[in-house]
Coordinates of C-alpha atoms in Angstrom, one line a residue:
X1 CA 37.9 -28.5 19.0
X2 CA 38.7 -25.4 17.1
X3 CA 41.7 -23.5 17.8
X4 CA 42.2 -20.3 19.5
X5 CA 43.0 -17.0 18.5
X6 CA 45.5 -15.1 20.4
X7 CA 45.3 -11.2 19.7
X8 CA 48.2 -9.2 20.3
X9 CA 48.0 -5.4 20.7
X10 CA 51.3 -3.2 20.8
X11 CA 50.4 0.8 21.8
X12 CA 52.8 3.6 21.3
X13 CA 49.9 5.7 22.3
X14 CA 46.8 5.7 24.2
X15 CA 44.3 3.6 21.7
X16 CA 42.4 1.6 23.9
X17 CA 40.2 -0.2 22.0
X18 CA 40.4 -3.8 22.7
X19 CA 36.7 -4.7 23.6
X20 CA 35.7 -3.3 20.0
X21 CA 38.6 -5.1 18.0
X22 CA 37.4 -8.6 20.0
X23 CA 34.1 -7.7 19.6
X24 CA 35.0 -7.4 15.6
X25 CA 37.1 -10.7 15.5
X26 CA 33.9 -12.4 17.1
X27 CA 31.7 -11.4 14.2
X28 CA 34.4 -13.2 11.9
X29 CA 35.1 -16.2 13.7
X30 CA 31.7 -17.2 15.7
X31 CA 32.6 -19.8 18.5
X32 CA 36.3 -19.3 18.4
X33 CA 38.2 -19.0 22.1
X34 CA 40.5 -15.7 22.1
X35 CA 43.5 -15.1 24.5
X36 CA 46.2 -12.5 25.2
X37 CA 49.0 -14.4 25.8
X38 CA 52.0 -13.7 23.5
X39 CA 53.2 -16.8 24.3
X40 CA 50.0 -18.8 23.8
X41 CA 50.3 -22.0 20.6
X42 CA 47.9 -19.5 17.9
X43 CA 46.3 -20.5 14.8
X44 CA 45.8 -16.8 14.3
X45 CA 47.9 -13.6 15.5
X46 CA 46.3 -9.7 15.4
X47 CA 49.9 -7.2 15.9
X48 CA 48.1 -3.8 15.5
X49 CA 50.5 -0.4 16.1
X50 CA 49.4 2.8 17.4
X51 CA 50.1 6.0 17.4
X52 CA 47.7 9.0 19.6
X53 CA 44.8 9.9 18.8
X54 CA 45.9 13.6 18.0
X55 CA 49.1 12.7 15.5
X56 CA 48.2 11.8 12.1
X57 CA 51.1 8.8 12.2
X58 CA 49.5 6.0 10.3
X59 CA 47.9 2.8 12.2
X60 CA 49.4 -0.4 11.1
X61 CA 47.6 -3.8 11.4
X62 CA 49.4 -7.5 10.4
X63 CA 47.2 -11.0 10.3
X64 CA 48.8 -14.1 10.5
X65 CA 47.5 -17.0 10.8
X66 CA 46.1 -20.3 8.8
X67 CA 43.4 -20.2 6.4
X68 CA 39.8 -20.2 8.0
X69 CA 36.2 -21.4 7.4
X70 CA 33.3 -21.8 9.1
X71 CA 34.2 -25.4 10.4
X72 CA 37.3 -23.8 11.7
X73 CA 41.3 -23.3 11.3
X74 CA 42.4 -25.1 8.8
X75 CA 46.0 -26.7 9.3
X76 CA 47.5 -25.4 6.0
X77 CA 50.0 -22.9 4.9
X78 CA 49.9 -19.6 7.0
X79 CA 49.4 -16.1 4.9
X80 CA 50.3 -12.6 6.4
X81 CA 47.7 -9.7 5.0
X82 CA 49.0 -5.7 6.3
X83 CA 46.5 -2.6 6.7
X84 CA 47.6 0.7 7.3
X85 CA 45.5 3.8 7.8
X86 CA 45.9 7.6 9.8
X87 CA 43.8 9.1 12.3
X88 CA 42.0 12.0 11.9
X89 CA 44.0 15.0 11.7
X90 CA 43.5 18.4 13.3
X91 CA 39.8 18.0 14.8
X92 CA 41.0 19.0 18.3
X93 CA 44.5 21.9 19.4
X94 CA 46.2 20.1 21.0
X95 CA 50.1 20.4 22.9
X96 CA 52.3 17.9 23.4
X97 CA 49.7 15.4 22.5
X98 CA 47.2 16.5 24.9
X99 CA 44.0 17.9 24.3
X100 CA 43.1 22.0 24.7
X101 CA 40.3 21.4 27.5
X102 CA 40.0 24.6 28.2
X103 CA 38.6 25.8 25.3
X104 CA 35.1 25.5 25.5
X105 CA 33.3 22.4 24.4
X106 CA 36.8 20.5 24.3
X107 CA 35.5 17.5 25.9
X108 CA 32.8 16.7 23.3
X109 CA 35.5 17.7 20.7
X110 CA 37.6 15.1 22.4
X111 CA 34.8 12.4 22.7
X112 CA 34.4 12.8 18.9
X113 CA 37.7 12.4 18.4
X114 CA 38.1 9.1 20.2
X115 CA 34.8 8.0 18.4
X116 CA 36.4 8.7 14.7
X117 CA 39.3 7.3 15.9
X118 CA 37.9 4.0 17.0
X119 CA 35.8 4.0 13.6
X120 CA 38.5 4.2 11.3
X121 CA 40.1 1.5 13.0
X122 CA 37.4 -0.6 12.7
X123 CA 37.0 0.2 9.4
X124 CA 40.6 -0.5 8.7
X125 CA 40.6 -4.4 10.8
X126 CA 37.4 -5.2 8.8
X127 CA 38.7 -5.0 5.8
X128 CA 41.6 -6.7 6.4
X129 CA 39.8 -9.8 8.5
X130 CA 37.0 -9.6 5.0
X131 CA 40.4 -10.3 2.8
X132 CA 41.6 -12.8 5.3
X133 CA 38.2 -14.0 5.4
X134 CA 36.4 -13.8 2.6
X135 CA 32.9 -13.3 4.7
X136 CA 31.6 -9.9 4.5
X137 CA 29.5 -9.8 7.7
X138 CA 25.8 -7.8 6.7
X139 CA 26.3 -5.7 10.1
X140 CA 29.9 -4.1 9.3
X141 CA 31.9 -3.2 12.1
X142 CA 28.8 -2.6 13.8
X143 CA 29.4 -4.5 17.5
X144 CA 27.5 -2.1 19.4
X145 CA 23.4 -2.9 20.3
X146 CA 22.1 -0.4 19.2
X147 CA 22.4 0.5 15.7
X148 CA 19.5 2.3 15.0
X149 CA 20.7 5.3 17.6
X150 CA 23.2 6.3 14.7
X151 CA 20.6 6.5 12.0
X152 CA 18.4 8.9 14.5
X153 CA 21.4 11.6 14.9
X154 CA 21.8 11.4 11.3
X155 CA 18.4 12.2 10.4
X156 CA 18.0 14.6 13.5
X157 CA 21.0 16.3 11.9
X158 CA 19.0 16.9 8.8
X159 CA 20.0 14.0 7.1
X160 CA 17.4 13.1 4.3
X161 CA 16.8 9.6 4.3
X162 CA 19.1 8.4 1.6
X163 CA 21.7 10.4 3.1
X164 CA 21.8 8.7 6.3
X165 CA 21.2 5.2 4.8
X166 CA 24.4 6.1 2.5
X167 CA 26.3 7.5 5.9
X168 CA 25.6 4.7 7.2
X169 CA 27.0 2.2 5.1
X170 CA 30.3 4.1 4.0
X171 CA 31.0 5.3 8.0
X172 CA 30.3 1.5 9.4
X173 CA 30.1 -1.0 6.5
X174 CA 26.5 -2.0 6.9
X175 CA 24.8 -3.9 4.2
X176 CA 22.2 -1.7 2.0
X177 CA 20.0 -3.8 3.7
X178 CA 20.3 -3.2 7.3
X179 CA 20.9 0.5 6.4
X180 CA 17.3 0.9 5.0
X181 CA 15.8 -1.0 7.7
X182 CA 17.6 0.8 10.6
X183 CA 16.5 4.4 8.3
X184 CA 13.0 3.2 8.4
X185 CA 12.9 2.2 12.0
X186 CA 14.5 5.7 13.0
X187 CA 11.9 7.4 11.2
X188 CA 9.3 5.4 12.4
X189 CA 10.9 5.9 15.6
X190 CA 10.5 9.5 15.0
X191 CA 7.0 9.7 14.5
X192 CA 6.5 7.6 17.9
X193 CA 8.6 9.7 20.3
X194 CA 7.3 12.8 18.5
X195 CA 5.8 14.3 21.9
X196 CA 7.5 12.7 24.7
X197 CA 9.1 14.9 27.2
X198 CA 12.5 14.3 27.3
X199 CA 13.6 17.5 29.7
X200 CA 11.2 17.1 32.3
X201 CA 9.1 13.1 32.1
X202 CA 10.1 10.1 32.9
X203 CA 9.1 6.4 32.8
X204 CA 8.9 3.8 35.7
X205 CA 10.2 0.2 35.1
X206 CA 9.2 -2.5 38.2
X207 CA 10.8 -5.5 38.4
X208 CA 9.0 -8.9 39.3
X209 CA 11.4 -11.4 39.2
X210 CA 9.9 -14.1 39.4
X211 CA 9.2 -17.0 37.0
X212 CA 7.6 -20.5 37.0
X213 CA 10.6 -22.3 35.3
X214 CA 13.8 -21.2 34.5
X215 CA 14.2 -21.4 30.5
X216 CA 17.5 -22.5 29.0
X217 CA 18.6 -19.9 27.2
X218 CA 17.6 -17.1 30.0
X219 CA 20.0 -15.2 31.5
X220 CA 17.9 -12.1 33.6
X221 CA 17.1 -11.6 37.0
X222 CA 14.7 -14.4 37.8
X223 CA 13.7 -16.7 40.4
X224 CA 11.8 -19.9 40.1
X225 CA 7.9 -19.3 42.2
X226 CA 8.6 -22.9 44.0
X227 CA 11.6 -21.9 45.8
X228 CA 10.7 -18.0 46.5
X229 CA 6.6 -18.6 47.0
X230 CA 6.7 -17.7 50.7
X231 CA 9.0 -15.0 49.7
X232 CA 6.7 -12.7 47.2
X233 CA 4.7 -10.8 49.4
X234 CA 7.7 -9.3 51.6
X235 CA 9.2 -8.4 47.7
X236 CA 6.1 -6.8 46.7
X237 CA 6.1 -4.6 50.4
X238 CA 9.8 -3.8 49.9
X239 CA 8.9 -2.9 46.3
X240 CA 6.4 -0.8 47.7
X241 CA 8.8 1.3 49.6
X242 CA 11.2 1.7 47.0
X243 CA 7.8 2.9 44.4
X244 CA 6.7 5.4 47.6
X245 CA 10.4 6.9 47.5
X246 CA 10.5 7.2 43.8
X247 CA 6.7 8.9 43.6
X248 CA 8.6 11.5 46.4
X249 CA 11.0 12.1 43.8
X250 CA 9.1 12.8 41.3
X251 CA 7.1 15.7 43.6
X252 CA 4.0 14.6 41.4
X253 CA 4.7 14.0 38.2
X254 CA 3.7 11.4 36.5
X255 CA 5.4 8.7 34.6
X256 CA 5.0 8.9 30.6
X257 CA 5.3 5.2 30.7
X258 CA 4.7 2.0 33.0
X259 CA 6.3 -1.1 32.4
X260 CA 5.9 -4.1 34.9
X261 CA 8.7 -6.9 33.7
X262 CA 10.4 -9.5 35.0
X263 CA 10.6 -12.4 35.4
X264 CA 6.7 -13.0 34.5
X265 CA 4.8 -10.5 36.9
X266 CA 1.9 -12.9 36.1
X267 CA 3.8 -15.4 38.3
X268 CA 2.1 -13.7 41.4
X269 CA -1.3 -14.5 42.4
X270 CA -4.7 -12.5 41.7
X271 CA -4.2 -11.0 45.5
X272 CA -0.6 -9.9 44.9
X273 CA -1.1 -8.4 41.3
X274 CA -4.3 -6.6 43.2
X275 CA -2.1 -5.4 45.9
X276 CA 0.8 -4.4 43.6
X277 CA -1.4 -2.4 41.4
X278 CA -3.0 -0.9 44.0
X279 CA 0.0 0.8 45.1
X280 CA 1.0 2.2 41.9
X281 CA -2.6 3.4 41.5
X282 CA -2.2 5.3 44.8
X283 CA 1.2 7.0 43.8
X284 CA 1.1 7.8 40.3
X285 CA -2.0 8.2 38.0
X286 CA -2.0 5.1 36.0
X287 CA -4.7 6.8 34.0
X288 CA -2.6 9.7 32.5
X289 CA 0.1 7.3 31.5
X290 CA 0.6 6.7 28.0
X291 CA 1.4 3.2 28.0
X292 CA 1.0 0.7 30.8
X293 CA 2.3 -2.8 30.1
X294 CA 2.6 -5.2 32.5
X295 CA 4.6 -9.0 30.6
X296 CA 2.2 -11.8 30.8
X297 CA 5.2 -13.7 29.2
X298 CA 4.8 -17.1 30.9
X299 CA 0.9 -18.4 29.5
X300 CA 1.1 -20.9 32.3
X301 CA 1.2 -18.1 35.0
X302 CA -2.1 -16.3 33.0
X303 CA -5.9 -16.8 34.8
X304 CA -8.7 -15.0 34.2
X305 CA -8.6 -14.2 37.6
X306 CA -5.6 -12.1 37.0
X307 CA -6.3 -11.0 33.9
X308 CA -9.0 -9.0 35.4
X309 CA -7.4 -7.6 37.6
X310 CA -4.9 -5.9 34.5
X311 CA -7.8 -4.5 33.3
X312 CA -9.0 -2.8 36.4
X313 CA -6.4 -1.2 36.7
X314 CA -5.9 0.5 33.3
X315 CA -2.9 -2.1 31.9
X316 CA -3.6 -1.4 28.2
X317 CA -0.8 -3.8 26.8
X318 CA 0.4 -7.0 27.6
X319 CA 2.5 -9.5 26.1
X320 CA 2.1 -13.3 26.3
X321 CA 5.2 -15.0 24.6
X322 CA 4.7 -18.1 22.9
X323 CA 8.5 -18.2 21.6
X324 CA 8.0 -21.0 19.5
X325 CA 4.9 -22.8 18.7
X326 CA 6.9 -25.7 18.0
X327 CA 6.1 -28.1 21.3
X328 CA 9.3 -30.3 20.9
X329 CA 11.7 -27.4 21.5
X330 CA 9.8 -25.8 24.0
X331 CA 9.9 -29.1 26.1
X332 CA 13.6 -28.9 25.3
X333 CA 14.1 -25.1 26.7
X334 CA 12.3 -25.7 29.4
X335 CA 9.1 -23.3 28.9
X336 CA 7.0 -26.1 30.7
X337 CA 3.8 -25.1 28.7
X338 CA 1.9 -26.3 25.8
X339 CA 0.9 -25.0 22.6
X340 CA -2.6 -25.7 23.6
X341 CA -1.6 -23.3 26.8
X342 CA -0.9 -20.6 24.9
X343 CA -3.4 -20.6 22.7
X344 CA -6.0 -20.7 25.4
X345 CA -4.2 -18.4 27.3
X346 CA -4.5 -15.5 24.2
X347 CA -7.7 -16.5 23.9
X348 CA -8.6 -15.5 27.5
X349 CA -7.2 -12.3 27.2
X350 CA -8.6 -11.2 24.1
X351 CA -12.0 -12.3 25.6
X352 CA -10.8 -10.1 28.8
X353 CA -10.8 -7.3 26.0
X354 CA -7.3 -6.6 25.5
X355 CA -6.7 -4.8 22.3
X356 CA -2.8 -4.2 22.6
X357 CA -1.5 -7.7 23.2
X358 CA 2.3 -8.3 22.0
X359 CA 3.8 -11.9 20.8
X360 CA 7.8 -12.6 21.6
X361 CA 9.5 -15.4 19.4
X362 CA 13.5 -16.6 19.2
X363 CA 15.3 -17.4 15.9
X364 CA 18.2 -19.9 16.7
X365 CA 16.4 -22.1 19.4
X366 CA 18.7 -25.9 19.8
X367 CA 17.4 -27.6 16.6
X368 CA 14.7 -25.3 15.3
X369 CA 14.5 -25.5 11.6
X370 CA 13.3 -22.9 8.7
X371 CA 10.4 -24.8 8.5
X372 CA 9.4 -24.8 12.6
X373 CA 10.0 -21.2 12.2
X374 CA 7.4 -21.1 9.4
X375 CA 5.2 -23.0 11.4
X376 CA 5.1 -20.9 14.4
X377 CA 4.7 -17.4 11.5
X378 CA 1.7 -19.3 10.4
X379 CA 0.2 -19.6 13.9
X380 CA 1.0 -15.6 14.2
X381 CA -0.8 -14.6 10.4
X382 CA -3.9 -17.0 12.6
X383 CA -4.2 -15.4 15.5
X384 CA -3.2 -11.7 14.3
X385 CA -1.5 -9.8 17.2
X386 CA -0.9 -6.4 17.7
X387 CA 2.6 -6.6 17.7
X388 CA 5.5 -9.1 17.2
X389 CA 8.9 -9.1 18.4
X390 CA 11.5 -11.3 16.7
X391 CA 14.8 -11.9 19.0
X392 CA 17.2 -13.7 17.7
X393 CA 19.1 -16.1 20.1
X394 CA 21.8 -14.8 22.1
X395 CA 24.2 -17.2 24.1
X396 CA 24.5 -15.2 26.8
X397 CA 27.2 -16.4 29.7
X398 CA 24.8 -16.8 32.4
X399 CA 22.3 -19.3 30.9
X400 CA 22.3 -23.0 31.4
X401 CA 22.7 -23.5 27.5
X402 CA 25.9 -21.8 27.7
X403 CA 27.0 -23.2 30.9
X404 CA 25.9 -26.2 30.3
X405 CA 26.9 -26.4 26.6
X406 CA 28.5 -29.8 26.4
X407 CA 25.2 -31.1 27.4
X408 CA 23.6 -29.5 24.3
X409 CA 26.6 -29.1 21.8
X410 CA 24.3 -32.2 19.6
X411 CA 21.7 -29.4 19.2
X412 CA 22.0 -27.1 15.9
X413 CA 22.1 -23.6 16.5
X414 CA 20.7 -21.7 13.1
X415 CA 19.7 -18.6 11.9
X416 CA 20.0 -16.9 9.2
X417 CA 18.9 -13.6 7.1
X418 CA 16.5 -16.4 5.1
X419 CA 15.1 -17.2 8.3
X420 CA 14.5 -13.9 9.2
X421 CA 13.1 -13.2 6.1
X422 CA 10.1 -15.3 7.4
X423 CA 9.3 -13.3 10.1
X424 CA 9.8 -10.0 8.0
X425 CA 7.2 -11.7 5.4
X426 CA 4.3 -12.5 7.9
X427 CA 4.6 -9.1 9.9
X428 CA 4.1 -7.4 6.2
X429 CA 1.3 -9.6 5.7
X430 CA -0.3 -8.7 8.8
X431 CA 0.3 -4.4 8.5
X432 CA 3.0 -4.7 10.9
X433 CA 5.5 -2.0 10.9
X434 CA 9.2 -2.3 12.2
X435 CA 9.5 0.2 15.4
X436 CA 12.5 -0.7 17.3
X437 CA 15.6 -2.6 16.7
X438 CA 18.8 -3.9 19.1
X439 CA 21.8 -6.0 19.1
X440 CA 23.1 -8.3 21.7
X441 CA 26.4 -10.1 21.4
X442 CA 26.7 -13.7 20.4
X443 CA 23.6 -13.2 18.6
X444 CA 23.5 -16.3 16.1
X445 CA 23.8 -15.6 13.0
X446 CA 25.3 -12.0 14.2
X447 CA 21.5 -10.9 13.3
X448 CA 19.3 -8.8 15.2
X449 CA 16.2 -8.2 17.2
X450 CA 13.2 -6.5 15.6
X451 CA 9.8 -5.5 17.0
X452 CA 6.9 -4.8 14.9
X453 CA 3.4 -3.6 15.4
X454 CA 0.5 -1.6 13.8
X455 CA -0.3 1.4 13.8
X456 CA -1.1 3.2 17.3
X457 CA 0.2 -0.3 18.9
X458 CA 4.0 0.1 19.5
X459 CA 5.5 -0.1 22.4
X460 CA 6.9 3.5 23.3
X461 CA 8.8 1.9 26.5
X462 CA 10.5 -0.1 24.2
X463 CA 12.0 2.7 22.1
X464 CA 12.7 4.7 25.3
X465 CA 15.0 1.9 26.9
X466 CA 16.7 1.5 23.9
X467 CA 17.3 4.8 22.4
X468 CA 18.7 5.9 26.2
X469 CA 16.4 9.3 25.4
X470 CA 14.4 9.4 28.4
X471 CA 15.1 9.0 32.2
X472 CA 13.6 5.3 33.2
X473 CA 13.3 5.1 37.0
X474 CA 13.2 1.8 38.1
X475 CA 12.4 -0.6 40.9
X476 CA 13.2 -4.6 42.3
X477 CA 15.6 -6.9 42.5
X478 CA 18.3 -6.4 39.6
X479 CA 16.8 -3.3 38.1
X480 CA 19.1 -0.6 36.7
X481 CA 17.9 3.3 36.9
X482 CA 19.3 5.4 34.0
X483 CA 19.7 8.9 34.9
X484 CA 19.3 10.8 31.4
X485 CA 21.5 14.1 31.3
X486 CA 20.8 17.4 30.0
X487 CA 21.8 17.2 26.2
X488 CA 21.9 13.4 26.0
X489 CA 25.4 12.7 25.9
X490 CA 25.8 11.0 29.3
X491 CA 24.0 8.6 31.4
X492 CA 24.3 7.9 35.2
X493 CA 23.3 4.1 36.2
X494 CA 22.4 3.5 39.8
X495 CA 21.8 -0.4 40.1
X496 CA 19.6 -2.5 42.7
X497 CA 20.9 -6.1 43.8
X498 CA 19.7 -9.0 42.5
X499 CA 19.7 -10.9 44.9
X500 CA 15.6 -11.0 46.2
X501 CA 16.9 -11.8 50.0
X502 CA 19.7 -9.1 50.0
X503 CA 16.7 -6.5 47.8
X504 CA 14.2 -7.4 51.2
X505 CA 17.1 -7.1 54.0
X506 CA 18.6 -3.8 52.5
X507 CA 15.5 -1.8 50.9
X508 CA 16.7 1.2 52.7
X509 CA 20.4 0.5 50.8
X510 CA 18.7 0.6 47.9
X511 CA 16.7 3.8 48.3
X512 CA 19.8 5.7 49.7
X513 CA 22.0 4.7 46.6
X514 CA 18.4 6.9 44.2
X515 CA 18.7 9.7 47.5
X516 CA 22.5 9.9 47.4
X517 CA 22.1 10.8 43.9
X518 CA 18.7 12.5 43.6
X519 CA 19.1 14.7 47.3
X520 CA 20.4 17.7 44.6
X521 CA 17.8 17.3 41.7
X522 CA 14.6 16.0 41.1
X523 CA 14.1 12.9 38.2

């Protein structure tokens, strides 16, 4: 059992940055339990002093604690390391420590301030957890999921390329590395988004959630079919309702993109997809949208019987997610499909003429090796898809894996830039460009996700729901609308339940939670 780290944080001023500095001490010690309690037995103690954000009164962190490895505490000698650093001085008038807000702009000015704050402490706790350490983690203080969003205001600034890349590292730590791949993926980026309407379109997520199995590691809204079959088509009406409102909304405009996720939408049957697509047909037209993509991610929900009916109704990109092509782990997550399933099932859509098909694979499944992971890159190089998205693992709280963990703790959990490497080989190989790029927590290996794809085949939704640029209406159980404001500096979330029972009974809820909002402005 390793021990716990107890982190103890002493303000004199309003610093409030506790989720960052244990998002930080997560990066250094993977695994590791963390507590507040002063009083709490500690193999490691964080005492960080504060001062305001406006006084330039230096910052002072102490680390105590026993030496540390990967495997854990060690129960030797305890050593003390000390940081100190100041805020930044004079960005914002202020009066007895309070900012000017009524000179105009002052909030921003304040925002920025808080921002440069929080970096320089960040800055300031890496370095001394790398001495304490000795790991110099390739993502720097970098805790946040989206990384690439600070390369695109660099370069939007004016930024030439090795400018941001060299921002970059010296503002956040990043590895040269990760800074030329998260420039590159911002320009790329770029070149997608170059005419998307920010100010006045919009794209429309719809949620299926719905799923023929329940994989281990899966923590989003889903349902399995066998316990919700005689439940889908009073989801799909209520869905309907909640797409009718939206298209009212929207006085006529169409969405730039269409994305039907889930869950596997494929789950429903030929009659429901019909019916489904039917009704976005009638409200918006599907044929002026950029990008329609409807996730086929399940192959043992894919016939050609529905696969048809994608194509009659303009979807134009699909993705069929294999996730391994290694058949002993995915009877261990719990995929409840073959390799020989998904291979057929590719096969049927490619013969169904779909040009624009995506494959999803995870780095870090329970036991998967380098070589299994160069096994499955040498069934992608085979069979050539469009576009490839590399996730790697993340342990998120609500998945069996995690809950169950004690059940699985005999199953290795690795991943590694090397590994990586693999994936990053065979999407060169195939002319497959990096497009978009996030981070979750408890990724393993702290490493990323990366999607890839040739030319003319990215997925534009992708960027938009990453890059927060766009408004994204959506609909369904345990989807999230985010309300773009003017300028891009704030985002209004109005969430649907989860819960497919409560999303049927209280539809109207859920459409007076978009009017309550929308009743002033249109999307």
């Amino acid at each position: 059992m390793k021990g716990s780290c107890m982190i103890i944080i002493k303000y004199t001023g309003r610093v409030d940055f506790e989720y960052d500095i244990q998002g930080l001490l997560r990066t250094f010690f993977p695994g590791e339990p963390m507590v507040t309690d002063r009083e709490a037995e500690a193999d490691l103690i964080l005492e960080a002093e504060f001062c305001d954000y406006f006084e330039t009164i230096p910052m002072v962190l102490r680390l105590e604690g026993k030496p540390y490895t990967d495997g854990g505490f060690q129960r030797e000698a305890e050593r003390t390391f000390r940081r100190e650093g100041s805020f930044l001085p004079g960005s914002v008038p202020a009066s007895d420590g309070e900012p000017d807000w009524d000179g105009a702009g002052s909030e921003e000015a304040y925002d920025d301030v808080r921002k440069e704050t929080k970096n320089r402490l960040k800055r300031l706790l890496f370095d001394l957890l790398k001495e304490y350490t000795g790991k110099t983690p390739v993502w720097g203080t970098l805790s946040g999921i989206r990384p690439t969003k600070i390369t695109s205001s660099y370069l939007e600034q004016g930024y030439s390329e090795a400018e941001a890349k060299q921002r970059f590292m010296i503002e956040y730590y990043v590895s040269g590395e990760k800074a030329e791949q998260c420039v590159t993926i911002s320009r790329n980026e770029a070149e997608i988004l170059r005419d998307v309407d920010y100010k006045n379109g919009y794209s429309l997520y719809i949620g299926i959630p719905f799923c023929p199995s329940t994989c281990l590691y899966c923590s989003f809204t889903s349902y399995p079919l066998s316990k919700y079959r005689g439940k889908t088509d009073a989801y799909i009406d209520a869905l309907g309702k909640e797409l009718k409102y939206i298209a009212e909304i929207c006085d006529g405009r169409n969405p730039e993109t269409i994305y039907i996720g889930g869950g596997t939408p494929t789950t429903l049957e030929p009659r429901q997809l019909d019916y489904l697509l039917g009704i976005v047909h009638e409200l918006f037209d599907a044929k002026a949208v950029r990008e329609f993509t409807v996730e086929a991610g399940r192959p043992d929900s894919i016939t050609p019987e529905k696969l048809k009916v994608l194509g009659a109704y303009d979807v134009g990109r699909i993705s069929i997610n294999p996730q391994t092509m290694n058949q002993k782990t995915l009877d261990l997550i719990g995929r409840h499909h073959t390799v020989e399933d998904f291979l057929h099932a590719y096969d049927m859509a490619r013969t169904c003429g779909f040009d624009n098909i995506n494959m999803d694979f995870i780095l870090g499944l329970p036991d998967e090796t380098q070589e299994d992971v160069r096994n499955s890159m040498e069934w992608v190089e085979r069979l050539n898809p469009d576009s490839l998205t590399i996730h790697s693992l993340a342990l998120k709280r609500a998945s069996r894996l995690n809950i169950l963990k004690e059940q699985y703790k005999q199953y290795a959990i690795e991943n590694s830039d090397d590994i990586m490497e693999i994936t990053r080989r065979t999407a060169k190989t195939l002319g497959l460009n990096p497009y978009y790029l996030y981070r979750q927590k408890n990724m393993a290996g702290n490493l990323e996700n990366t999607g890839y794809a040739k030319d003319g085949k990215a997925g534009l939704y992708n960027i938009l729901i990453m890059e927060e640029k766009q408004t994204i209406l959506a609909a369904g159980a345990g989807s999230s609308t985010k309300m773009v404001h003017p300028g891009g500096r704030k985002i209004t979330r109005i969430e649907n339940v989860k819960d497919v029972d409560l999303y049927i009974s209280d539809i109207d809820k859920m459409i007076e939670r978009k009017r309550s909002f929308f009743e002033r402005r249109k999307c």
